[in-house]
Each structure stands twice: as structure tokens, then as C-alpha cells.
Amino acid sequence: MDAILFSVESGVAFITMNRPDKLNSFNRAMALQLQAIIDQCASDENIRAIYLTGAGKGFCAGQDLAEVVDPEGPGMQRILSEHYNPIVLRLREMQKPVVAAVNGVAAGAGANIAFACDIVVSKSSASFIQAFSKIGLIPDSGGTFTLPRLIGFQRASALMMLGDKVSATEALQMGMLYKIFEDEVFETESKKLALQLATMPTKALGYIKLALNASATNTIQSQLALEDELQQKAAATADFKEGVDAFLAKRAPQYKGQ
């Protein structure tokens, strides 16, 4: 059984983590396969948005601990340097929007991979947990970078140290999520977001992502300079011309991601 399911429809790459009997926890095969698929999405001009979700009842329970304790396994250092860190960097560096559709529990690295995506939505029944401290570890997969920026230092510190489970409603209130959908309409509504993104000016969305990435460490002067640079690039795209032409003609724009 493939650890990752992959299909493309209407410009959207649908990626499903597929180890439902393990709540889609990561092993090496799944991590490397996900990296390869993300690379394919980044290079394929026909793919203009990515939708990431999990099979079965969970989104992703993080690392499969059986692999961690296996003396023949990759070991913790390789798990981080070859599995999770490359996934997070690929998600952030890919200049296309990524929707994380959290269909169930998102724990440990599973939660932090979701937070590395551009738009996070969840089922009303989903939950999030920074489970690392429960087994004597620290949050990885970029969690110590992304979560404080989403919800603030104090809340992030408490959730990481105490390992509290956070409901979808609480996560929305804290700022972890963009939206919650009721379970019965979650798949339809969350996919609508990805399909909408795939019809938008893709290059501009990628430049937004670059600007947001840099904003975490830039000074205001550096950020203004970057906005200037990226705005000139956006203004040179065919989609910008189409957007202006459509606005002046009072018609719907037809963006091609160029």
C-alpha cells in the first residue's frame, strides 16, 4: 500500500498521507515519498495549489515511535535531518499555496507540518497536540518557529511544556487555524479552498509566500525593500495584466498562473 496517495485535478495536487492504521504516523518510506511528491508539485506548471490531508480518522500522529527505537532504524538525527526538516523547508520554499486539511488528530510533527502550510483548516472534531514533552523530547519540524508566531510565546510555551490537547474550536480561537468546517461538509468545503487557489494568480501567491517567510527575521526597512522587489516581479506577470484588464472590462479574470 502506498504511504502517500497522489492525484491531480483542476490544477490541484491532492496529497493524502496513507497509513490510517497508524494514524498516518511517519516512517522513513512515507517521509521520503512525501518529499518526492512535493518536489513534483513544485516543478509541474500544471499544478497551481496543493491539498494535504490524511486517510482515515487522523491527519498525522507524528513519528512512528517503533522506527525510533528500532536498532536498525534511521535514528533520531537522520529522522530530523532527512525526514522532517526537508519536508518543512519544501513546504515553505515552494512558491505555490498549500492547504492543510486537518481531518482528525494532528500530533507532534503532524501538527507542526500542518502549521508549515499556508492555510490550515480542520474538521470540528479534529484536535492538536504538541506531544513531545510527554516522551521527553522537544518540539521539532519547525514547531518552535511557527507556533509562537501563530499564537504567541506564552501559549506556545505552555502547550509545548504541558502537552495539552487542543480542540479545533480552541485552535481557531488561538489563531492556529483559518477555518473550521463541520465534519459532514469538511471534505467538500476544504477542497473548495484549494480549487479556488488553483484559479488565482499563482506567481503572486508565491511572492506573498516569499514575503511572509522573510518577515519573520527582516527589519521593516528590509521588508519594505523586499516588497518593492517582489511587487515589480508581480507587476511584470501576464496574470497582473489579465487582472487589470478584467477589472477595467468588468469581467471575471482568467488567470493562467503566468
PDB file of C-alpha atoms in Angstrom:
ATOM      1  CA  MET A   1       0.000   0.000   0.000  1.00  0.00           C
ATOM      2  CA  ASP A   2       1.384   3.411  -0.960  1.00  0.00           C
ATOM      3  CA  ALA A   3       2.194   5.515   2.101  1.00  0.00           C
ATOM      4  CA  ILE A   4       1.136   8.588   0.131  1.00  0.00           C
ATOM      5  CA  LEU A   5      -1.826   8.854  -2.242  1.00  0.00           C
ATOM      6  CA  PHE A   6      -1.468  11.425  -5.006  1.00  0.00           C
ATOM      7  CA  SER A   7      -3.698  12.759  -7.756  1.00  0.00           C
ATOM      8  CA  VAL A   8      -4.116  15.983  -9.732  1.00  0.00           C
ATOM      9  CA  GLU A   9      -7.453  17.552 -10.631  1.00  0.00           C
ATOM     10  CA  SER A  10      -8.262  21.043 -11.917  1.00  0.00           C
ATOM     11  CA  GLY A  11      -4.792  22.312 -11.111  1.00  0.00           C
ATOM     12  CA  VAL A  12      -4.789  20.968  -7.549  1.00  0.00           C
ATOM     13  CA  ALA A  13      -2.438  18.269  -6.286  1.00  0.00           C
ATOM     14  CA  PHE A  14      -4.322  16.156  -3.759  1.00  0.00           C
ATOM     15  CA  ILE A  15      -1.881  14.510  -1.343  1.00  0.00           C
ATOM     16  CA  THR A  16      -3.115  12.057   1.290  1.00  0.00           C
ATOM     17  CA  MET A  17      -0.904  10.568   3.988  1.00  0.00           C
ATOM     18  CA  ASN A  18      -1.966   6.944   3.906  1.00  0.00           C
ATOM     19  CA  ARG A  19      -1.063   4.887   6.969  1.00  0.00           C
ATOM     20  CA  PRO A  20      -4.523   5.014   8.570  1.00  0.00           C
ATOM     21  CA  ASP A  21      -3.885   2.047  10.861  1.00  0.00           C
ATOM     22  CA  LYS A  22      -1.068   4.127  12.422  1.00  0.00           C
ATOM     23  CA  LEU A  23      -2.992   7.426  12.321  1.00  0.00           C
ATOM     24  CA  ASN A  24      -0.696   8.312   9.410  1.00  0.00           C
ATOM     25  CA  SER A  25       2.382   8.459  11.613  1.00  0.00           C
ATOM     26  CA  PHE A  26       5.592   8.890   9.660  1.00  0.00           C
ATOM     27  CA  ASN A  27       8.152   6.251   8.864  1.00  0.00           C
ATOM     28  CA  ARG A  28      11.087   6.743   6.545  1.00  0.00           C
ATOM     29  CA  ALA A  29       9.296   5.472   3.450  1.00  0.00           C
ATOM     30  CA  MET A  30       6.377   7.851   3.942  1.00  0.00           C
ATOM     31  CA  ALA A  31       8.635  10.848   4.637  1.00  0.00           C
ATOM     32  CA  LEU A  32      10.792  10.288   1.553  1.00  0.00           C
ATOM     33  CA  GLN A  33       7.766   9.666  -0.646  1.00  0.00           C
ATOM     34  CA  LEU A  34       6.140  12.890   0.554  1.00  0.00           C
ATOM     35  CA  GLN A  35       9.309  14.834  -0.248  1.00  0.00           C
ATOM     36  CA  ALA A  36       9.411  13.417  -3.765  1.00  0.00           C
ATOM     37  CA  ILE A  37       5.756  14.303  -4.370  1.00  0.00           C
ATOM     38  CA  ILE A  38       6.231  17.853  -3.066  1.00  0.00           C
ATOM     39  CA  ASP A  39       9.186  18.235  -5.458  1.00  0.00           C
ATOM     40  CA  GLN A  40       6.969  17.046  -8.304  1.00  0.00           C
ATOM     41  CA  CYS A  41       4.298  19.571  -7.344  1.00  0.00           C
ATOM     42  CA  ALA A  42       6.848  22.383  -7.227  1.00  0.00           C
ATOM     43  CA  SER A  43       8.189  21.658 -10.708  1.00  0.00           C
ATOM     44  CA  ASP A  44       4.920  20.888 -12.518  1.00  0.00           C
ATOM     45  CA  GLU A  45       3.491  24.100 -14.002  1.00  0.00           C
ATOM     46  CA  ASN A  46       0.078  22.458 -14.309  1.00  0.00           C
ATOM     47  CA  ILE A  47      -0.128  22.199 -10.514  1.00  0.00           C
ATOM     48  CA  ARG A  48      -1.105  25.526  -9.009  1.00  0.00           C
ATOM     49  CA  ALA A  49      -2.189  24.540  -5.479  1.00  0.00           C
ATOM     50  CA  ILE A  50      -1.620  21.643  -3.066  1.00  0.00           C
ATOM     51  CA  TYR A  51      -4.113  19.989  -0.719  1.00  0.00           C
ATOM     52  CA  LEU A  52      -2.590  17.902   2.092  1.00  0.00           C
ATOM     53  CA  THR A  53      -4.714  15.636   4.286  1.00  0.00           C
ATOM     54  CA  GLY A  54      -4.742  12.250   5.998  1.00  0.00           C
ATOM     55  CA  ALA A  55      -6.541   8.971   5.366  1.00  0.00           C
ATOM     56  CA  GLY A  56      -8.942   7.571   7.909  1.00  0.00           C
ATOM     57  CA  LYS A  57      -9.570   9.115  11.323  1.00  0.00           C
ATOM     58  CA  GLY A  58      -6.358  11.082  11.765  1.00  0.00           C
ATOM     59  CA  PHE A  59      -4.394  13.757   9.950  1.00  0.00           C
ATOM     60  CA  CYS A  60      -0.991  12.659  11.248  1.00  0.00           C
ATOM     61  CA  ALA A  61       0.130  11.384  14.651  1.00  0.00           C
ATOM     62  CA  GLY A  62       3.749  12.439  14.102  1.00  0.00           C
ATOM     63  CA  GLN A  63       6.605   9.986  14.171  1.00  0.00           C
ATOM     64  CA  ASP A  64       6.089   6.229  14.274  1.00  0.00           C
ATOM     65  CA  LEU A  65       7.944   5.520  17.516  1.00  0.00           C
ATOM     66  CA  ALA A  66       8.553   1.904  16.549  1.00  0.00           C
ATOM     67  CA  GLU A  67      11.003   3.220  13.956  1.00  0.00           C
ATOM     68  CA  VAL A  68      12.746   5.417  16.536  1.00  0.00           C
ATOM     69  CA  VAL A  69      13.525   2.536  18.885  1.00  0.00           C
ATOM     70  CA  ASP A  70      14.389   0.084  16.114  1.00  0.00           C
ATOM     71  CA  PRO A  71      18.158  -0.563  16.345  1.00  0.00           C
ATOM     72  CA  GLU A  72      18.178  -0.991  12.559  1.00  0.00           C
ATOM     73  CA  GLY A  73      16.185   2.200  12.049  1.00  0.00           C
ATOM     74  CA  PRO A  74      17.466   5.566  10.824  1.00  0.00           C
ATOM     75  CA  GLY A  75      17.944   7.060  14.302  1.00  0.00           C
ATOM     76  CA  MET A  76      16.767  10.408  15.610  1.00  0.00           C
ATOM     77  CA  GLN A  77      19.392  12.541  13.881  1.00  0.00           C
ATOM     78  CA  ARG A  78      18.546  11.199  10.414  1.00  0.00           C
ATOM     79  CA  ILE A  79      14.823  11.338  11.137  1.00  0.00           C
ATOM     80  CA  LEU A  80      15.118  15.084  11.642  1.00  0.00           C
ATOM     81  CA  SER A  81      17.747  15.925   9.041  1.00  0.00           C
ATOM     82  CA  GLU A  82      16.462  13.603   6.298  1.00  0.00           C
ATOM     83  CA  HIS A  83      12.720  13.368   7.036  1.00  0.00           C
ATOM     84  CA  TYR A  84      11.062  16.324   8.768  1.00  0.00           C
ATOM     85  CA  ASN A  85      13.385  19.252   8.135  1.00  0.00           C
ATOM     86  CA  PRO A  86      13.347  18.716   4.348  1.00  0.00           C
ATOM     87  CA  ILE A  87       9.540  18.385   4.346  1.00  0.00           C
ATOM     88  CA  VAL A  88       9.052  21.653   6.242  1.00  0.00           C
ATOM     89  CA  LEU A  89      11.560  23.516   4.077  1.00  0.00           C
ATOM     90  CA  ARG A  90       9.958  22.209   0.894  1.00  0.00           C
ATOM     91  CA  LEU A  91       6.520  23.326   2.055  1.00  0.00           C
ATOM     92  CA  ARG A  92       7.762  26.823   2.903  1.00  0.00           C
ATOM     93  CA  GLU A  93      10.039  27.286  -0.105  1.00  0.00           C
ATOM     94  CA  MET A  94       7.612  26.007  -2.744  1.00  0.00           C
ATOM     95  CA  GLN A  95       6.106  29.071  -4.417  1.00  0.00           C
ATOM     96  CA  LYS A  96       2.629  27.594  -4.573  1.00  0.00           C
ATOM     97  CA  PRO A  97      -0.100  27.659  -1.909  1.00  0.00           C
ATOM     98  CA  VAL A  98      -0.546  24.622   0.326  1.00  0.00           C
ATOM     99  CA  VAL A  99      -3.776  23.893   2.179  1.00  0.00           C
ATOM    100  CA  ALA A 100      -3.508  21.596   5.211  1.00  0.00           C
ATOM    101  CA  ALA A 101      -6.897  19.909   5.610  1.00  0.00           C
ATOM    102  CA  VAL A 102      -6.734  18.512   9.144  1.00  0.00           C
ATOM    103  CA  ASN A 103      -9.304  15.722   9.201  1.00  0.00           C
ATOM    104  CA  GLY A 104      -8.503  14.357  12.676  1.00  0.00           C
ATOM    105  CA  VAL A 105      -5.816  14.379  15.320  1.00  0.00           C
ATOM    106  CA  ALA A 106      -2.635  16.263  14.405  1.00  0.00           C
ATOM    107  CA  ALA A 107       0.030  15.379  16.939  1.00  0.00           C
ATOM    108  CA  GLY A 108       3.719  16.142  17.266  1.00  0.00           C
ATOM    109  CA  ALA A 109       5.396  16.509  13.892  1.00  0.00           C
ATOM    110  CA  GLY A 110       1.987  16.031  12.273  1.00  0.00           C
ATOM    111  CA  ALA A 111       0.714  19.247  13.876  1.00  0.00           C
ATOM    112  CA  ASN A 112       3.870  21.165  13.034  1.00  0.00           C
ATOM    113  CA  ILE A 113       3.845  20.074   9.390  1.00  0.00           C
ATOM    114  CA  ALA A 114       0.272  21.389   9.194  1.00  0.00           C
ATOM    115  CA  PHE A 115       1.413  24.716  10.666  1.00  0.00           C
ATOM    116  CA  ALA A 116       4.121  24.960   7.994  1.00  0.00           C
ATOM    117  CA  CYS A 117       1.391  25.056   5.336  1.00  0.00           C
ATOM    118  CA  ASP A 118      -0.109  28.306   4.086  1.00  0.00           C
ATOM    119  CA  ILE A 119      -3.747  27.787   5.026  1.00  0.00           C
ATOM    120  CA  VAL A 120      -4.827  25.383   7.779  1.00  0.00           C
ATOM    121  CA  VAL A 121      -8.434  24.258   8.081  1.00  0.00           C
ATOM    122  CA  SER A 122      -9.847  21.455  10.162  1.00  0.00           C
ATOM    123  CA  LYS A 123     -12.826  19.310  10.960  1.00  0.00           C
ATOM    124  CA  SER A 124     -14.779  20.468  14.000  1.00  0.00           C
ATOM    125  CA  SER A 125     -13.847  17.146  15.636  1.00  0.00           C
ATOM    126  CA  ALA A 126     -10.097  17.472  14.984  1.00  0.00           C
ATOM    127  CA  SER A 127      -7.537  18.141  17.701  1.00  0.00           C
ATOM    128  CA  PHE A 128      -3.942  19.289  18.007  1.00  0.00           C
ATOM    129  CA  ILE A 129      -1.265  18.315  20.490  1.00  0.00           C
ATOM    130  CA  GLN A 130       2.407  19.083  20.986  1.00  0.00           C
ATOM    131  CA  ALA A 131       3.068  15.601  22.327  1.00  0.00           C
ATOM    132  CA  PHE A 132       6.859  15.792  22.529  1.00  0.00           C
ATOM    133  CA  SER A 133       7.294  16.579  26.236  1.00  0.00           C
ATOM    134  CA  LYS A 134       5.200  13.525  27.119  1.00  0.00           C
ATOM    135  CA  ILE A 135       8.119  11.345  25.991  1.00  0.00           C
ATOM    136  CA  GLY A 136      10.973  13.631  26.991  1.00  0.00           C
ATOM    137  CA  LEU A 137      11.549  15.418  23.676  1.00  0.00           C
ATOM    138  CA  ILE A 138      11.275  18.966  22.361  1.00  0.00           C
ATOM    139  CA  PRO A 139       9.003  20.064  19.504  1.00  0.00           C
ATOM    140  CA  ASP A 140      10.634  19.702  16.101  1.00  0.00           C
ATOM    141  CA  SER A 141       9.552  20.034  12.464  1.00  0.00           C
ATOM    142  CA  GLY A 142       9.688  23.814  12.854  1.00  0.00           C
ATOM    143  CA  GLY A 143       7.157  23.900  15.677  1.00  0.00           C
ATOM    144  CA  THR A 144       9.249  26.152  17.898  1.00  0.00           C
ATOM    145  CA  PHE A 145       9.399  28.604  14.977  1.00  0.00           C
ATOM    146  CA  THR A 146       5.842  28.526  13.634  1.00  0.00           C
ATOM    147  CA  LEU A 147       3.653  28.029  16.705  1.00  0.00           C
ATOM    148  CA  PRO A 148       4.837  31.089  18.714  1.00  0.00           C
ATOM    149  CA  ARG A 149       4.261  33.204  15.615  1.00  0.00           C
ATOM    150  CA  LEU A 150       0.736  31.855  15.250  1.00  0.00           C
ATOM    151  CA  ILE A 151      -0.471  32.009  18.851  1.00  0.00           C
ATOM    152  CA  GLY A 152       2.127  33.959  20.846  1.00  0.00           C
ATOM    153  CA  PHE A 153       5.073  32.984  23.017  1.00  0.00           C
ATOM    154  CA  GLN A 154       3.159  32.347  26.243  1.00  0.00           C
ATOM    155  CA  ARG A 155       0.548  29.997  24.812  1.00  0.00           C
ATOM    156  CA  ALA A 156       3.097  28.167  22.671  1.00  0.00           C
ATOM    157  CA  SER A 157       5.354  27.666  25.672  1.00  0.00           C
ATOM    158  CA  ALA A 158       2.514  26.276  27.777  1.00  0.00           C
ATOM    159  CA  LEU A 159       1.224  23.926  25.091  1.00  0.00           C
ATOM    160  CA  MET A 160       4.728  22.616  24.360  1.00  0.00           C
ATOM    161  CA  MET A 161       5.630  22.069  28.013  1.00  0.00           C
ATOM    162  CA  LEU A 162       2.304  20.721  29.256  1.00  0.00           C
ATOM    163  CA  GLY A 163       1.340  18.788  26.124  1.00  0.00           C
ATOM    164  CA  ASP A 164      -2.327  19.769  26.396  1.00  0.00           C
ATOM    165  CA  LYS A 165      -4.702  18.545  23.712  1.00  0.00           C
ATOM    166  CA  VAL A 166      -6.311  21.494  21.914  1.00  0.00           C
ATOM    167  CA  SER A 167      -9.737  21.165  20.296  1.00  0.00           C
ATOM    168  CA  ALA A 168     -10.410  22.617  16.866  1.00  0.00           C
ATOM    169  CA  THR A 169     -12.521  25.361  18.428  1.00  0.00           C
ATOM    170  CA  GLU A 170      -9.724  26.297  20.828  1.00  0.00           C
ATOM    171  CA  ALA A 171      -7.173  26.166  17.999  1.00  0.00           C
ATOM    172  CA  LEU A 172      -9.274  28.568  15.928  1.00  0.00           C
ATOM    173  CA  GLN A 173      -9.629  30.963  18.857  1.00  0.00           C
ATOM    174  CA  MET A 174      -5.858  30.893  19.455  1.00  0.00           C
ATOM    175  CA  GLY A 175      -5.021  31.585  15.818  1.00  0.00           C
ATOM    176  CA  MET A 176      -3.684  28.182  14.748  1.00  0.00           C
ATOM    177  CA  LEU A 177      -6.341  27.776  12.056  1.00  0.00           C
ATOM    178  CA  TYR A 178      -8.021  29.734   9.293  1.00  0.00           C
ATOM    179  CA  LYS A 179     -11.388  27.979   9.490  1.00  0.00           C
ATOM    180  CA  ILE A 180     -13.285  25.025  10.957  1.00  0.00           C
ATOM    181  CA  PHE A 181     -15.811  23.057   8.931  1.00  0.00           C
ATOM    182  CA  GLU A 182     -18.380  20.677  10.347  1.00  0.00           C
ATOM    183  CA  ASP A 183     -17.329  17.082   9.783  1.00  0.00           C
ATOM    184  CA  GLU A 184     -20.039  16.265   7.236  1.00  0.00           C
ATOM    185  CA  VAL A 185     -19.041  19.127   4.887  1.00  0.00           C
ATOM    186  CA  PHE A 186     -15.316  19.267   5.679  1.00  0.00           C
ATOM    187  CA  GLU A 187     -14.015  17.475   2.604  1.00  0.00           C
ATOM    188  CA  THR A 188     -16.152  19.440   0.175  1.00  0.00           C
ATOM    189  CA  GLU A 189     -15.514  22.840   1.741  1.00  0.00           C
ATOM    190  CA  SER A 190     -11.793  22.369   2.316  1.00  0.00           C
ATOM    191  CA  LYS A 191     -11.263  21.202  -1.255  1.00  0.00           C
ATOM    192  CA  LYS A 192     -13.106  24.288  -2.490  1.00  0.00           C
ATOM    193  CA  LEU A 193     -10.346  26.427  -0.984  1.00  0.00           C
ATOM    194  CA  ALA A 194      -7.617  24.553  -2.851  1.00  0.00           C
ATOM    195  CA  LEU A 195      -9.604  24.644  -6.091  1.00  0.00           C
ATOM    196  CA  GLN A 196     -10.107  28.396  -5.661  1.00  0.00           C
ATOM    197  CA  LEU A 197      -6.376  28.943  -5.084  1.00  0.00           C
ATOM    198  CA  ALA A 198      -5.620  26.997  -8.268  1.00  0.00           C
ATOM    199  CA  THR A 199      -7.575  29.586 -10.295  1.00  0.00           C
ATOM    200  CA  MET A 200      -5.734  32.570  -8.822  1.00  0.00           C
ATOM    201  CA  PRO A 201      -2.521  34.335  -9.982  1.00  0.00           C
ATOM    202  CA  THR A 202      -0.043  31.674  -8.901  1.00  0.00           C
ATOM    203  CA  LYS A 203       3.101  33.754  -9.178  1.00  0.00           C
ATOM    204  CA  ALA A 204       1.634  36.470  -6.968  1.00  0.00           C
ATOM    205  CA  LEU A 205       0.682  33.855  -4.372  1.00  0.00           C
ATOM    206  CA  GLY A 206       4.245  32.562  -4.457  1.00  0.00           C
ATOM    207  CA  TYR A 207       5.615  36.084  -3.950  1.00  0.00           C
ATOM    208  CA  ILE A 208       3.276  36.518  -0.964  1.00  0.00           C
ATOM    209  CA  LYS A 209       4.777  33.364   0.495  1.00  0.00           C
ATOM    210  CA  LEU A 210       8.338  34.622  -0.040  1.00  0.00           C
ATOM    211  CA  ALA A 211       7.493  37.924   1.638  1.00  0.00           C
ATOM    212  CA  LEU A 212       5.882  36.212   4.633  1.00  0.00           C
ATOM    213  CA  ASN A 213       8.845  33.863   5.032  1.00  0.00           C
ATOM    214  CA  ALA A 214      11.246  36.804   5.135  1.00  0.00           C
ATOM    215  CA  SER A 215       9.075  38.871   7.503  1.00  0.00           C
ATOM    216  CA  ALA A 216       9.953  36.614  10.428  1.00  0.00           C
ATOM    217  CA  THR A 217      13.517  37.924  10.554  1.00  0.00           C
ATOM    218  CA  ASN A 218      13.611  41.109   8.427  1.00  0.00           C
ATOM    219  CA  THR A 219      13.757  44.665   9.695  1.00  0.00           C
ATOM    220  CA  ILE A 220      10.995  46.973   8.469  1.00  0.00           C
ATOM    221  CA  GLN A 221      13.487  48.544   6.071  1.00  0.00           C
ATOM    222  CA  SER A 222      14.476  45.169   4.644  1.00  0.00           C
ATOM    223  CA  GLN A 223      10.868  44.079   4.361  1.00  0.00           C
ATOM    224  CA  LEU A 224       9.855  47.230   2.503  1.00  0.00           C
ATOM    225  CA  ALA A 225      12.730  46.680   0.088  1.00  0.00           C
ATOM    226  CA  LEU A 226      11.653  43.082  -0.456  1.00  0.00           C
ATOM    227  CA  GLU A 227       8.038  44.138  -1.034  1.00  0.00           C
ATOM    228  CA  ASP A 228       9.291  46.594  -3.662  1.00  0.00           C
ATOM    229  CA  GLU A 229      11.322  43.869  -5.384  1.00  0.00           C
ATOM    230  CA  LEU A 230       8.525  41.303  -5.363  1.00  0.00           C
ATOM    231  CA  GLN A 231       5.876  43.822  -6.401  1.00  0.00           C
ATOM    232  CA  GLN A 232       7.885  44.702  -9.517  1.00  0.00           C
ATOM    233  CA  LYS A 233       8.072  40.998 -10.365  1.00  0.00           C
ATOM    234  CA  ALA A 234       4.339  40.571  -9.795  1.00  0.00           C
ATOM    235  CA  ALA A 235       3.562  43.606 -11.943  1.00  0.00           C
ATOM    236  CA  ALA A 236       5.523  42.050 -14.812  1.00  0.00           C
ATOM    237  CA  THR A 237       3.401  38.881 -14.925  1.00  0.00           C
ATOM    238  CA  ALA A 238       0.751  38.079 -17.514  1.00  0.00           C
ATOM    239  CA  ASP A 239      -1.728  37.459 -14.676  1.00  0.00           C
ATOM    240  CA  PHE A 240      -1.336  41.046 -13.427  1.00  0.00           C
ATOM    241  CA  LYS A 241      -2.176  42.343 -16.897  1.00  0.00           C
ATOM    242  CA  GLU A 242      -5.150  39.979 -17.051  1.00  0.00           C
ATOM    243  CA  GLY A 243      -6.339  41.118 -13.630  1.00  0.00           C
ATOM    244  CA  VAL A 244      -6.229  44.786 -14.591  1.00  0.00           C
ATOM    245  CA  ASP A 245      -7.847  44.150 -17.980  1.00  0.00           C
ATOM    246  CA  ALA A 246     -10.624  42.121 -16.355  1.00  0.00           C
ATOM    247  CA  PHE A 247     -11.219  44.803 -13.706  1.00  0.00           C
ATOM    248  CA  LEU A 248     -11.497  47.573 -16.299  1.00  0.00           C
ATOM    249  CA  ALA A 249     -13.750  45.444 -18.507  1.00  0.00           C
ATOM    250  CA  LYS A 250     -15.882  44.445 -15.508  1.00  0.00           C
ATOM    251  CA  ARG A 251     -15.480  40.729 -16.230  1.00  0.00           C
ATOM    252  CA  ALA A 252     -14.132  37.768 -14.280  1.00  0.00           C
ATOM    253  CA  PRO A 253     -10.366  37.319 -14.712  1.00  0.00           C
ATOM    254  CA  GLN A 254      -8.989  34.146 -16.276  1.00  0.00           C
ATOM    255  CA  TYR A 255      -5.647  33.604 -14.602  1.00  0.00           C
ATOM    256  CA  LYS A 256      -3.182  31.096 -16.021  1.00  0.00           C
ATOM    257  CA  GLY A 257      -0.508  31.158 -13.336  1.00  0.00           C
ATOM    258  CA  GLN A 258       1.922  33.033 -15.588  1.00  0.00           C
TER     259      GLN A 258
END
